[in-house]
Coordinates of C-alpha atoms (C1' of nucleotides) and ligand atoms in Angstrom, one line a residue:
Chain A
M9 CA -19.2 -6.7 1.7
P10 CA -17.4 -3.4 1.9
E11 CA -14.6 -4.5 4.2
G12 CA -12.6 -7.7 3.5
Y13 CA -12.0 -6.8 -0.1
V14 CA -10.4 -9.4 -2.3
P15 CA -7.2 -7.8 -3.7
L16 CA -7.0 -8.6 -7.3
R17 CA -3.7 -8.5 -9.1
K18 CA -3.3 -7.6 -12.6
T19 CA -0.8 -9.7 -14.4
E20 CA -1.3 -7.8 -17.7
H21 CA 0.9 -4.8 -17.2
H22 CA -0.1 -1.8 -19.4
A23 CA 2.9 0.3 -20.3
V24 CA 2.6 3.5 -18.4
L25 CA 2.2 6.4 -20.7
A26 CA 3.0 9.9 -19.7
Q27 CA 1.2 12.2 -22.1
S28 CA 2.5 15.7 -22.5
L29 CA 0.5 18.2 -24.5
S30 CA 2.2 21.0 -26.3
N31 CA 0.8 24.1 -27.9
N32 CA 1.0 22.6 -31.5
G33 CA -1.8 20.4 -30.2
D34 CA 0.2 17.2 -30.7
V35 CA 0.1 14.6 -28.1
T36 CA 3.4 12.9 -27.4
T37 CA 3.4 9.7 -25.6
Q38 CA 6.6 8.7 -23.8
R39 CA 7.4 5.4 -22.4
S40 CA 8.8 5.5 -19.0
P41 CA 10.8 5.2 -16.9
A42 CA 14.0 5.7 -18.8
Q43 CA 16.1 2.5 -18.7
N44 CA 19.2 4.0 -20.2
N45 CA 19.7 6.8 -17.7
T46 CA 23.1 8.3 -17.6
S47 CA 22.7 10.0 -14.2
S48 CA 24.6 8.8 -11.2
A49 CA 21.9 7.0 -9.1
T50 CA 20.7 4.8 -11.9
A51 CA 24.2 3.7 -13.0
R52 CA 24.1 0.4 -11.3
V53 CA 21.5 -1.9 -12.8
A54 CA 20.7 -5.5 -13.4
S55 CA 23.6 -7.0 -11.3
Q56 CA 23.8 -10.7 -10.8
L57 CA 23.2 -12.4 -7.5
S58 CA 25.7 -14.8 -6.0
D59 CA 24.6 -18.4 -6.0
T60 CA 24.4 -18.4 -2.2
Y61 CA 22.4 -15.2 -2.1
Y62 CA 19.4 -16.6 -0.1
V63 CA 21.6 -18.2 2.6
D64 CA 23.6 -15.0 2.7
N65 CA 20.5 -12.9 3.3
F66 CA 19.2 -15.3 5.9
N67 CA 22.6 -15.3 7.7
Y68 CA 22.6 -11.5 7.6
L69 CA 19.2 -11.5 9.4
I70 CA 20.3 -14.0 12.0
K71 CA 23.5 -12.1 12.7
F72 CA 21.5 -8.9 13.0
V73 CA 19.1 -10.2 15.6
T74 CA 21.7 -12.0 17.6
R75 CA 24.0 -9.0 17.6
H76 CA 21.3 -6.3 18.4
Y77 CA 18.6 -8.2 20.2
Q78 CA 20.3 -11.0 22.1
H79 CA 18.8 -9.8 25.3
L80 CA 15.3 -9.9 23.9
L81 CA 15.4 -13.4 22.5
T82 CA 13.8 -16.3 24.2
A83 CA 15.7 -19.5 24.9
D84 CA 14.1 -21.2 22.0
E85 CA 15.1 -18.4 19.6
L86 CA 18.7 -18.3 20.8
K87 CA 18.8 -22.1 20.5
F88 CA 17.4 -21.9 17.0
C89 CA 20.1 -19.4 16.0
H90 CA 22.9 -21.5 17.6
T91 CA 21.7 -24.7 16.0
Y92 CA 21.3 -23.1 12.6
D93 CA 24.9 -21.8 12.8
S94 CA 26.2 -25.3 13.5
L95 CA 24.5 -26.8 10.5
S96 CA 26.3 -27.9 7.3
N97 CA 26.1 -25.7 4.3
T98 CA 23.8 -28.2 2.6
A99 CA 21.4 -28.2 5.6
Q100 CA 21.4 -24.4 5.8
Q101 CA 20.7 -24.1 2.1
T102 CA 17.9 -26.6 2.4
Y103 CA 16.3 -25.0 5.5
V104 CA 16.3 -21.5 4.0
R105 CA 14.8 -22.8 0.8
L106 CA 12.1 -24.8 2.6
A107 CA 11.3 -22.0 5.0
S108 CA 10.8 -19.6 2.2
R109 CA 8.0 -21.7 0.8
S110 CA 4.5 -20.4 1.7
T111 CA 3.2 -23.5 3.3
D112 CA 4.5 -25.5 6.3
L113 CA 3.8 -28.9 4.7
L114 CA 5.7 -29.7 1.5
R115 CA 5.9 -32.5 -1.0
T116 CA 9.5 -33.6 -1.5
A117 CA 8.7 -34.5 -5.1
K118 CA 7.9 -30.9 -5.7
L119 CA 11.3 -29.6 -4.6
H120 CA 13.7 -28.7 -7.4
Y121 CA 16.8 -27.0 -6.2
P122 CA 19.6 -27.9 -8.6
E123 CA 22.1 -25.7 -6.6
I124 CA 21.8 -28.0 -3.6
E125 CA 24.0 -31.0 -4.1
N126 CA 22.1 -33.5 -2.1
I127 CA 18.9 -32.2 -0.7
S128 CA 17.9 -35.4 1.0
D129 CA 21.1 -35.2 3.1
G130 CA 20.0 -31.7 4.0
I131 CA 16.5 -32.9 4.9
N132 CA 17.9 -35.7 7.0
E133 CA 20.2 -33.4 8.9
L134 CA 17.3 -31.0 9.5
N135 CA 15.1 -33.8 10.6
S136 CA 17.6 -35.0 13.1
I137 CA 17.8 -31.6 14.9
G138 CA 14.0 -30.9 14.6
F139 CA 14.0 -28.2 12.0
V140 CA 11.9 -30.4 9.8
S141 CA 9.9 -33.5 10.3
K142 CA 9.8 -36.4 7.9
E143 CA 7.1 -38.2 9.8
V144 CA 4.1 -35.9 9.6
E145 CA 0.5 -36.3 10.8
F146 CA -1.9 -34.2 8.7
S147 CA -5.6 -33.8 8.4
S148 CA -7.6 -34.7 5.3
E149 CA -8.0 -30.9 4.5
E150 CA -4.2 -30.5 4.6
C151 CA -3.8 -33.6 2.4
A152 CA -6.3 -32.2 -0.1
S153 CA -4.4 -29.0 -0.4
L154 CA -1.1 -30.8 -1.0
F155 CA -2.2 -32.5 -4.1
T156 CA -3.8 -31.3 -7.4
R157 CA -7.4 -31.9 -8.2
A158 CA -6.5 -34.3 -10.9
E159 CA -4.4 -36.4 -8.4
L160 CA -7.2 -36.4 -5.8
K161 CA -9.8 -37.3 -8.3
S162 CA -7.8 -40.2 -9.7
V163 CA -6.8 -41.7 -6.4
L164 CA -10.2 -41.2 -4.7
G165 CA -12.0 -42.5 -7.8
L166 CA -14.4 -39.5 -7.9
S167 CA -14.3 -38.5 -11.5
S168 CA -17.2 -36.2 -11.2
S169 CA -16.8 -32.8 -12.7
Q170 CA -18.4 -31.3 -9.6
F171 CA -15.6 -32.6 -7.4
D172 CA -15.2 -30.4 -4.3
P173 CA -12.0 -30.9 -2.2
A174 CA -13.7 -29.2 0.7
C175 CA -16.1 -32.0 1.3
I176 CA -13.9 -35.0 1.2
N177 CA -14.7 -37.5 3.9
P178 CA -12.1 -37.2 6.7
D179 CA -11.3 -41.0 6.4
A180 CA -11.3 -41.0 2.6
F181 CA -7.5 -41.0 2.4
T182 CA -6.8 -43.7 4.8
T183 CA -9.6 -46.1 3.9
P184 CA -8.0 -49.2 2.2
D185 CA -9.4 -50.2 -1.2
L186 CA -10.0 -53.7 -2.6
F187 CA -6.2 -54.3 -3.0
G188 CA -5.5 -53.2 0.6
D189 CA -3.9 -49.9 -0.4
S190 CA -5.2 -46.6 0.9
P191 CA -5.5 -43.6 -1.4
L192 CA -2.8 -41.9 0.6
T193 CA -0.2 -44.6 0.1
R194 CA -0.8 -44.3 -3.6
L195 CA -0.3 -40.6 -3.5
L196 CA 2.9 -41.1 -1.6
A197 CA 4.2 -43.9 -3.8
N198 CA 6.9 -41.7 -5.3
D199 CA 6.6 -38.8 -2.9
S200 CA 6.7 -37.9 0.8
I201 CA 5.5 -35.1 3.0
I202 CA 7.7 -33.1 5.3
A203 CA 6.8 -30.3 7.7
V204 CA 9.0 -27.2 8.1
H205 CA 9.4 -26.0 11.7
H206 CA 10.3 -22.7 13.4
K207 CA 9.0 -20.5 10.7
E208 CA 7.3 -18.4 13.3
L209 CA 10.7 -17.5 14.7
I210 CA 11.7 -16.1 11.4
V211 CA 8.6 -14.0 11.4
A212 CA 9.7 -12.5 14.8
F213 CA 13.2 -11.9 13.4
R214 CA 11.7 -10.1 10.4
L215 CA 9.7 -7.9 12.7
L216 CA 12.8 -7.1 14.8
F217 CA 14.8 -6.2 11.7
F218 CA 12.3 -4.4 9.5
G219 CA 10.0 -3.1 12.2
N220 CA 7.0 -4.4 10.2
L221 CA 5.8 -7.6 8.6
H222 CA 5.1 -6.4 5.1
Q223 CA 8.7 -6.5 4.2
D224 CA 10.6 -9.7 3.7
F225 CA 13.7 -11.2 2.1
S226 CA 12.6 -10.0 -1.3
S227 CA 13.7 -6.5 -0.2
F228 CA 17.3 -7.8 -0.2
V229 CA 16.9 -9.4 -3.6
L230 CA 15.3 -6.4 -5.2
R231 CA 17.9 -4.0 -3.9
D232 CA 20.7 -6.3 -5.0
L233 CA 19.3 -6.7 -8.4
G234 CA 19.1 -2.9 -8.6
L235 CA 15.3 -2.9 -9.0
R236 CA 14.6 -0.9 -5.9
Q237 CA 17.1 1.7 -5.0
Y238 CA 17.2 3.4 -1.7
E239 CA 18.8 6.7 -0.6
N240 CA 22.1 6.1 1.3
Y241 CA 20.9 7.5 4.6
K242 CA 22.7 7.2 7.8
I243 CA 21.3 4.3 9.9
D244 CA 20.9 5.2 13.5
S245 CA 22.8 2.5 15.3
D246 CA 22.4 4.1 18.8
T247 CA 18.7 3.7 18.9
V248 CA 17.2 0.3 18.6
L249 CA 13.6 -0.4 17.5
F250 CA 12.6 -2.6 20.3
Q251 CA 13.6 -2.2 24.0
E252 CA 11.6 -4.9 25.7
R253 CA 10.4 -8.3 24.9
E254 CA 6.9 -7.3 25.7
Q255 CA 7.1 -4.8 22.9
L256 CA 8.0 -7.4 20.4
A257 CA 5.3 -9.7 21.7
A258 CA 2.7 -7.0 21.5
H259 CA 3.5 -6.2 17.9
L260 CA 3.4 -9.9 17.0
H261 CA 0.1 -10.2 18.8
Y262 CA -1.3 -7.3 16.9
Y263 CA -0.3 -8.8 13.5
Q264 CA -2.0 -12.0 14.5
C265 CA -5.2 -10.1 15.3
A266 CA -5.0 -8.2 12.0
E267 CA -5.0 -11.5 10.1
L268 CA -8.3 -12.3 11.8
F269 CA -10.1 -9.2 10.7
D270 CA -11.8 -10.6 7.6
S271 CA -13.2 -13.7 9.4
A272 CA -14.3 -11.5 12.3
C273 CA -16.2 -9.3 9.8
E274 CA -18.0 -12.4 8.5
Q275 CA -18.9 -13.3 12.1
G276 CA -20.6 -10.0 12.5
I277 CA -20.9 -7.8 15.6
D278 CA -19.8 -10.5 18.0
G279 CA -16.8 -11.5 16.0
L280 CA -15.6 -7.9 15.8
Q281 CA -16.2 -7.2 19.5
E282 CA -14.3 -10.4 20.3
L283 CA -11.5 -9.4 18.1
H284 CA -11.3 -6.0 19.9
T285 CA -10.9 -7.7 23.2
L286 CA -8.2 -9.9 21.8
L287 CA -5.9 -6.9 21.0
P288 CA -2.8 -6.3 23.2
Q289 CA -2.6 -3.5 25.6
P290 CA -0.7 -0.4 24.4
L291 CA 2.6 0.5 25.9
Q292 CA 3.4 4.0 27.0
Y293 CA 6.8 4.1 25.4
D294 CA 5.8 2.6 22.1
K295 CA 4.2 5.1 19.7
T296 CA 4.3 2.8 16.8
L297 CA 2.3 0.2 18.6
D298 CA -0.2 3.0 19.5
R299 CA -0.5 3.9 15.9
R300 CA -1.0 0.3 14.8
L301 CA -3.6 -0.4 17.5
D302 CA -5.5 2.8 17.0
T303 CA -5.7 2.4 13.3
F304 CA -6.9 -1.1 13.7
K305 CA -9.5 -0.1 16.4
N306 CA -10.9 2.5 14.1
R307 CA -11.2 -0.1 11.4
I308 CA -13.1 -2.4 13.7
A309 CA -15.3 0.3 14.9
R310 CA -16.1 1.5 11.4
Q311 CA -17.2 -2.0 10.5
L312 CA -19.4 -2.1 13.6
E313 CA -21.0 1.1 12.4
R314 CA -21.9 -0.5 9.2
L315 CA -23.5 -3.3 11.2
E316 CA -25.4 -0.6 13.1
A317 CA -23.8 -1.5 16.4
L318 CA -23.4 2.2 17.1
D319 CA -22.9 2.0 20.9
I320 CA -20.1 -0.5 20.6
A321 CA -18.5 1.4 17.8
A322 CA -18.7 4.6 19.8
Q323 CA -17.1 2.9 22.8
I324 CA -14.2 1.7 20.7
Y325 CA -13.7 5.1 19.0
S326 CA -13.5 6.8 22.3
Q327 CA -10.6 4.6 23.3
T328 CA -8.4 6.0 20.5
T329 CA -7.3 9.5 19.6
R330 CA -6.2 8.8 16.1
P331 CA -8.3 10.5 13.4
P332 CA -11.0 9.9 12.3
A333 CA -12.1 8.5 15.6
R334 CA -13.5 11.8 16.9
E335 CA -15.2 12.5 13.6
R336 CA -16.9 9.2 13.6
L337 CA -17.8 9.6 17.3
A338 CA -19.4 13.0 16.6
R339 CA -21.4 11.5 13.7
I340 CA -22.6 8.7 15.8
Q341 CA -23.7 11.0 18.6
A342 CA -25.5 13.3 16.1
K343 CA -27.2 10.3 14.5
S344 CA -28.4 9.0 17.9
G345 CA -29.9 12.4 18.7
N346 CA -27.2 13.5 21.0
T347 CA -26.7 16.9 19.4
D348 CA -25.2 18.6 22.4
S349 CA -22.4 16.2 22.9
A350 CA -21.7 16.1 19.2
L351 CA -21.4 19.9 19.2
T352 CA -19.2 19.8 22.3
L353 CA -16.9 17.3 20.5
C354 CA -16.8 19.5 17.4
K355 CA -15.7 22.4 19.5
A356 CA -13.0 20.3 21.2
I357 CA -11.7 19.3 17.8
Q358 CA -11.7 23.0 16.7
A359 CA -9.7 23.9 19.8
L360 CA -7.1 21.1 19.4
P361 CA -7.4 19.5 15.9
L362 CA -5.2 16.5 15.4
D363 CA -5.0 17.0 11.7
T364 CA -6.5 19.1 8.9
D365 CA -9.1 16.6 7.9
E366 CA -10.5 16.6 11.5
L367 CA -10.6 20.3 11.7
D368 CA -12.4 20.7 8.4
F369 CA -14.9 18.2 9.5
A370 CA -15.5 20.0 12.9
N371 CA -16.0 23.3 11.1
T372 CA -18.6 22.1 8.6
F373 CA -20.4 19.4 10.6
G374 CA -20.5 21.6 13.7
A375 CA -21.9 24.5 11.7
R376 CA -24.7 22.3 10.3
L377 CA -25.5 20.8 13.6
A378 CA -25.7 24.2 15.3
K379 CA -27.9 25.6 12.6
K380 CA -30.3 22.8 13.0
A381 CA -30.4 23.1 16.8
Q382 CA -30.3 26.9 16.6
Q383 CA -27.2 27.2 18.7
C384 CA -24.1 29.3 18.4
F385 CA -21.1 28.0 16.6
T386 CA -18.2 29.8 14.9
S387 CA -16.5 28.4 11.8
P388 CA -14.5 30.1 9.0
A389 CA -16.3 30.9 5.8
R390 CA -15.9 28.5 3.0
H391 CA -14.2 29.5 -0.2
A392 CA -16.0 29.2 -3.5
P393 CA -13.4 28.8 -6.2
P394 CA -13.7 30.5 -9.6
E395 CA -15.6 28.2 -11.9
S396 CA -16.1 28.1 -15.7
T397 CA -17.8 25.8 -18.1
L398 CA -16.2 24.3 -21.1
Q399 CA -18.0 22.5 -23.9
L400 CA -16.1 19.7 -25.5
H401 CA -16.6 16.9 -28.0
A402 CA -16.7 13.6 -26.3
G403 CA -13.8 11.4 -27.5
N404 CA -11.6 8.6 -26.4
L405 CA -9.6 10.7 -24.0
S406 CA -10.4 11.2 -20.4
V407 CA -12.0 14.5 -19.3
E408 CA -8.7 15.7 -17.9
F409 CA -6.8 15.0 -21.1
S410 CA -9.6 16.5 -23.2
V411 CA -9.4 19.8 -21.2
A412 CA -5.6 19.7 -21.2
L413 CA -5.7 19.4 -25.0
H414 CA -8.0 22.4 -25.2
Y415 CA -5.6 24.5 -23.1
A416 CA -2.7 23.3 -25.1
K417 CA -3.9 25.5 -28.0
T418 CA -2.8 28.6 -26.1
G419 CA 0.1 27.3 -24.0
K420 CA 1.4 24.2 -22.3
C421 CA -0.8 22.1 -20.1
Y422 CA 0.1 19.0 -18.1
Y423 CA -2.1 16.5 -16.3
L424 CA 0.0 15.7 -13.3
E425 CA -2.4 15.8 -10.4
N426 CA -0.4 15.3 -7.2
S427 CA 2.8 14.4 -8.9
L428 CA 3.9 18.0 -9.6
L429 CA 3.7 19.7 -6.3
N430 CA 4.6 16.6 -4.4
G431 CA 7.5 15.9 -6.7
I432 CA 8.9 19.4 -6.4
F433 CA 8.4 19.3 -2.6
G434 CA 10.2 16.0 -2.4
L435 CA 13.1 17.2 -4.5
A436 CA 13.4 20.6 -2.7
F437 CA 13.5 18.9 0.7
W438 CA 15.3 15.7 -0.3
D439 CA 18.3 15.9 2.0
I440 CA 16.1 17.0 4.8
I441 CA 13.7 14.1 4.4
F442 CA 16.7 11.8 4.6
A443 CA 18.5 13.7 7.2
P444 CA 20.1 11.7 10.1
V445 CA 17.5 12.5 12.7
S446 CA 17.8 10.1 15.6
G447 CA 15.6 7.0 15.6
V448 CA 14.0 7.3 12.1
F449 CA 16.3 5.1 10.0
F450 CA 16.7 1.5 11.2
H451 CA 17.5 -0.6 8.2
P452 CA 18.7 -0.1 4.6
F453 CA 15.3 -0.7 3.0
Q454 CA 13.2 2.3 4.0
H455 CA 11.8 4.7 1.5
Q456 CA 11.0 7.3 4.1
P457 CA 11.9 8.1 7.7
T458 CA 9.6 6.5 10.3
D459 CA 8.2 9.8 11.4
F460 CA 7.5 11.1 7.9
Y461 CA 3.7 11.5 8.4
E462 CA 3.9 12.4 12.1
S463 CA 3.7 16.0 13.3
E464 CA 7.1 15.6 14.8
F465 CA 8.6 15.4 11.4
T466 CA 8.6 19.2 11.0
I467 CA 9.6 19.8 14.6
S468 CA 12.6 17.5 14.5
R469 CA 13.9 19.2 11.4
E470 CA 12.9 22.8 12.2
Q471 CA 16.3 24.3 11.7
M472 CA 17.0 22.6 8.4
I473 CA 13.6 23.6 7.1
R474 CA 14.0 27.2 8.1
Q475 CA 17.3 27.3 6.3
R476 CA 15.9 25.7 3.2
L477 CA 13.0 28.2 3.1
Q478 CA 15.7 31.0 3.4
Q479 CA 17.6 29.5 0.5
I480 CA 14.4 29.6 -1.5
D481 CA 14.1 33.2 -0.6
N482 CA 17.5 33.8 -2.0
G483 CA 16.5 32.3 -5.3
Q484 CA 18.1 28.9 -5.0
L485 CA 15.0 26.7 -5.4
Q486 CA 15.6 25.9 -9.1
Q487 CA 19.2 24.9 -8.5
I488 CA 18.3 22.7 -5.5
V489 CA 15.5 20.9 -7.3
N490 CA 17.6 20.4 -10.4
S491 CA 20.6 19.1 -8.6
H492 CA 18.5 16.6 -6.6
H493 CA 16.7 15.6 -9.7
Y494 CA 20.0 14.8 -11.3
Q495 CA 21.8 13.2 -8.4
K496 CA 18.9 11.2 -6.9
K497 CA 17.2 10.0 -10.1
G498 CA 15.6 6.6 -9.6
L499 CA 16.0 6.6 -5.8
R500 CA 12.9 6.0 -3.8
N501 CA 11.2 9.0 -2.2
P502 CA 7.7 9.1 -0.7
L503 CA 6.7 12.1 -2.8
V504 CA 8.7 11.7 -6.0
N505 CA 7.1 9.8 -8.9
W506 CA 10.0 9.7 -11.3
Q507 CA 8.1 8.6 -14.3
W508 CA 5.9 11.6 -14.3
L509 CA 8.4 14.3 -13.6
K510 CA 10.1 15.4 -16.7
P511 CA 12.9 18.0 -16.5
H512 CA 11.1 20.2 -19.0
T513 CA 8.0 20.4 -16.9
L514 CA 10.0 20.9 -13.7
S515 CA 11.9 23.9 -15.0
L516 CA 8.8 25.4 -16.5
A517 CA 7.0 25.1 -13.2
L518 CA 10.0 26.5 -11.3
K519 CA 10.2 29.4 -13.7
R520 CA 6.6 30.4 -13.8
I521 CA 5.5 29.9 -10.2
P522 CA 7.2 32.6 -8.0
K523 CA 9.3 31.7 -5.0
Q524 CA 6.8 33.2 -2.6
D525 CA 4.2 30.8 -3.8
W526 CA 6.5 27.8 -3.5
Q527 CA 7.4 28.8 0.0
A528 CA 3.7 29.0 0.9
I529 CA 3.1 25.6 -0.7
F530 CA 5.9 24.0 1.1
K531 CA 4.9 25.5 4.5
L532 CA 1.4 24.2 3.9
M533 CA 2.5 20.7 3.0
L534 CA 4.8 20.6 6.0
S535 CA 1.9 21.4 8.3
D536 CA 0.2 18.1 7.4
I537 CA 2.0 16.0 4.8
R538 CA -0.5 13.2 5.0
N539 CA -3.5 15.4 4.2
Y540 CA -1.9 17.8 1.8
R541 CA -0.2 15.2 -0.4
S542 CA -3.5 14.6 -2.1
G543 CA -6.2 16.8 -3.5
Q544 CA -4.0 18.9 -5.8
P545 CA -5.6 20.0 -9.0
D546 CA -5.6 17.9 -12.2
L547 CA -3.9 20.3 -14.5
I548 CA -1.2 22.9 -14.6
Y549 CA -1.5 25.4 -17.4
F550 CA 1.3 27.7 -18.6
P551 CA -0.2 30.2 -21.0
D552 CA 2.0 31.4 -23.9
D553 CA 1.5 34.9 -22.4
G554 CA 3.2 33.9 -19.2
G555 CA 2.0 33.0 -15.7
Y556 CA 0.3 29.8 -14.7
E557 CA -3.0 28.4 -13.5
L558 CA -3.9 25.4 -11.5
I559 CA -7.1 23.7 -12.9
E560 CA -9.3 21.1 -11.4
V561 CA -11.4 19.4 -14.0
K562 CA -14.9 18.2 -13.3
A563 CA -17.0 16.0 -15.6
P564 CA -20.8 16.3 -15.4
G565 CA -22.0 14.9 -12.1
D566 CA -18.6 15.2 -10.4
R567 CA -17.9 17.6 -7.6
L568 CA -15.0 19.0 -5.6
Q569 CA -13.8 16.7 -2.9
K570 CA -12.9 17.8 0.6
N571 CA -9.1 17.8 0.1
Q572 CA -9.5 19.5 -3.3
L573 CA -11.5 22.3 -1.7
R574 CA -8.7 22.6 0.9
W575 CA -6.2 23.4 -1.8
M576 CA -8.5 25.8 -3.6
H577 CA -9.0 27.6 -0.3
F578 CA -5.2 27.9 0.1
F579 CA -4.7 29.1 -3.5
N580 CA -7.2 31.8 -2.8
E581 CA -5.6 32.9 0.4
Q582 CA -2.2 32.9 -1.3
R583 CA -3.6 34.6 -4.4
M584 CA -2.5 31.9 -6.7
S585 CA -4.3 31.5 -9.9
H586 CA -6.7 28.6 -9.7
S587 CA -10.1 27.5 -11.1
V588 CA -12.6 24.6 -11.5
V589 CA -13.5 23.8 -15.1
H590 CA -16.8 22.0 -15.5
V591 CA -17.0 20.0 -18.8
E592 CA -20.2 19.7 -20.8
W593 CA -20.1 17.1 -23.5
I594 CA -21.6 18.1 -26.8
E595 CA -23.2 15.7 -29.3
Chain B
dA86 C1' -6.2 -24.4 -26.8
dC87 C1' -6.5 -20.4 -24.2
dC88 C1' -7.1 -17.6 -20.1
dG89 C1' -6.1 -15.8 -15.4
dA90 C1' -4.5 -16.5 -10.7
dC91 C1' -0.8 -17.7 -8.1
dG92 C1' 3.7 -19.2 -6.3
dA93 C1' 8.5 -19.4 -6.9
dT94 C1' 12.6 -17.3 -8.4
dG95 C1' 16.7 -14.2 -8.9
Chain C
dT266 C1' -0.5 -4.9 -1.2
dT267 C1' -2.5 -0.1 -1.8
dC268 C1' -3.8 4.8 -2.8
dA269 C1' -6.3 8.5 -4.8
dC270 C1' -9.8 9.7 -7.6
dA271 C1' -14.3 9.5 -10.0
dC272 C1' -18.8 8.0 -10.0
dA273 C1' -23.3 6.0 -8.4
dA274 C1' -26.8 5.3 -5.0
dT275 C1' -29.2 6.8 -1.1
dC276 C1' -31.2 9.8 2.3
dA277 C1' -32.8 14.0 4.2
dA278 C1' -34.7 18.4 4.2
Chain D
dG85 C1' -26.3 18.6 -0.4
dA86 C1' -24.2 15.1 2.4
dT87 C1' -22.6 10.6 3.0
dT88 C1' -21.4 6.2 1.8
dG89 C1' -20.0 2.5 -1.0
dT90 C1' -18.2 0.9 -5.4
dG91 C1' -15.4 1.0 -9.5
dT92 C1' -11.1 2.4 -11.9
dG93 C1' -6.5 3.6 -13.1
dT94 C1' -2.0 3.3 -11.4
dC95 C1' 1.6 1.4 -8.9
dT96 C1' 4.2 -2.5 -7.3
dC97 C1' 10.4 -6.1 -10.4
dA98 C1' 9.8 -9.1 -14.3
dT99 C1' 9.3 -13.7 -15.9
dC100 C1' 8.2 -18.6 -15.8
dG101 C1' 5.6 -22.7 -14.7
dT102 C1' 1.6 -24.9 -12.7
dC103 C1' -3.1 -25.3 -11.7
dG104 C1' -7.8 -25.1 -12.7
dG105 C1' -11.3 -23.4 -15.3
dT106 C1' -13.5 -22.1 -19.7
dT107 C1' -13.8 -22.2 -24.6
dG108 C1' -13.6 -24.4 -29.2
Ligands
LIG218 MN1 -8.2 14.1 -10.8
LIG219 MN1 -10.9 16.3 -11.5

DNA sequence: ACCGACGATG
DNA sequence: TTCACACAATCAA
DNA sequence: GATTGTGTGTCTCATCGTCGGTTG
């Protein structure tokens, strides 16, 4: 099943090793990132949280939504905020603790909060105003998930090793045994079940505050512990993320649909089609909603393609503009023998491409289609990068490191892939990325402006970008990069990977690569950050004789990817030294 | 007894 | 809760 | 050669306790 992947988390955390290869041929491995940094941004680390931190954070959120969004809140939501405010400290503590648990049903015996003086007082108070229920009805499935397998086995008398909680008889928990006790009363002999209410309101509040649902209260904690440090950008208090209630409702609605994706996949074509009809309507004034909906529609349609429901997929693709919708549509048309409309679509993409990827597709795919159909189609010639072959002994190292080691004999060579150009771009334009453009910073936990990958990013900052390119022309690049590297070290930036960027490598790159080349690189990246932040060559090589070369390493059987070819094409046009090295293993 | 996944925590 | 890359399988001419 | 799907390394904040399964 291609979609619906199971994300697996690695608990074993391998220390990240940054290998730098010098021309004595020795391989130095450095542990990173530096914990005892002396620079300004990393000065504050490992602070302690106050003992009321979680209530403080919750109160902050409540205050934020009532202050900024009072007019958008429903009567229920307002009442919730008001009631919460009137609670005793103990009840507030208790509610925040309970609401931060992942399930709605909880066992009181499993609650251990030593900082709450008397948690049963808190629960009683919450019960009286309806924030929790002490009397709960629950299904046998819910009951099974509340207790451990050992507990269930012992109380149900099913000691079999093949015990499956999924097929417990619905009445099993309530059926009295010989002594007149039901399994449930035994499970609850020294325990009780409570239900936590109104958690869905907190979800809505999170959306109002963060603008998304993948961030939560841990953002506060991680910041306050100094584990995630954000740039101190100016938050735009004039613009507000949501104007209308229908907007909030639509986003919440979307997130509910997104959760259904996996099960819809399992239900096949009908399930996916049903899910598509379930989606909220877009709103003209909400571009974020458009983006979320279009991305999701593309995902549904892509899965329908896999199930060979091409017509339905095509219909959904044609409802969105977001790439790769037009690419997929053209492929479907070509596949179903509709060469003419596929070609027309390719020409439309060529005329008004929405991004680089789409344009490259139209050029290559259109040319191939036209050739087959013997029609006329114009597309730029493809660049064939200089290639060479290197014979190496197979060892423990990856191909990239093996080649780097080879080049280290005659210079310095680093395996940095996207980290180098991205990192220098991020440092060179740091202040512009975090510039106070209106409506791009809404809360203190953003690592990038909301429009970072949009085409408006460049337009909204045109003046600043022009100035920066001029400064680079005046020879100030090295100074700008170095000062940002020093001042901002450890702060989050969408393009800067601090562990891989060592000052030595930075200064070498800035010294060896001329400013005209940097200007061209930056202009290119600014033209489409999303598509040009990847595909950069594996290695950068600084020969002892001077100069530099960007090298993409290819093991036997591996070939250039689309985005890698794009960069090679650019290097060629800019007359920057580049090549592809094919490795042949010997012995 | 050991492990890996997972939730809770600050 | 990826994301970007390498790699393998498949199909078509 | 083109396309697609799958696997892998790297990246998440780090650590502790529990659960459930496998191994001895
Ligand atoms: Mn690579
Ligand atoms: Mn490579």
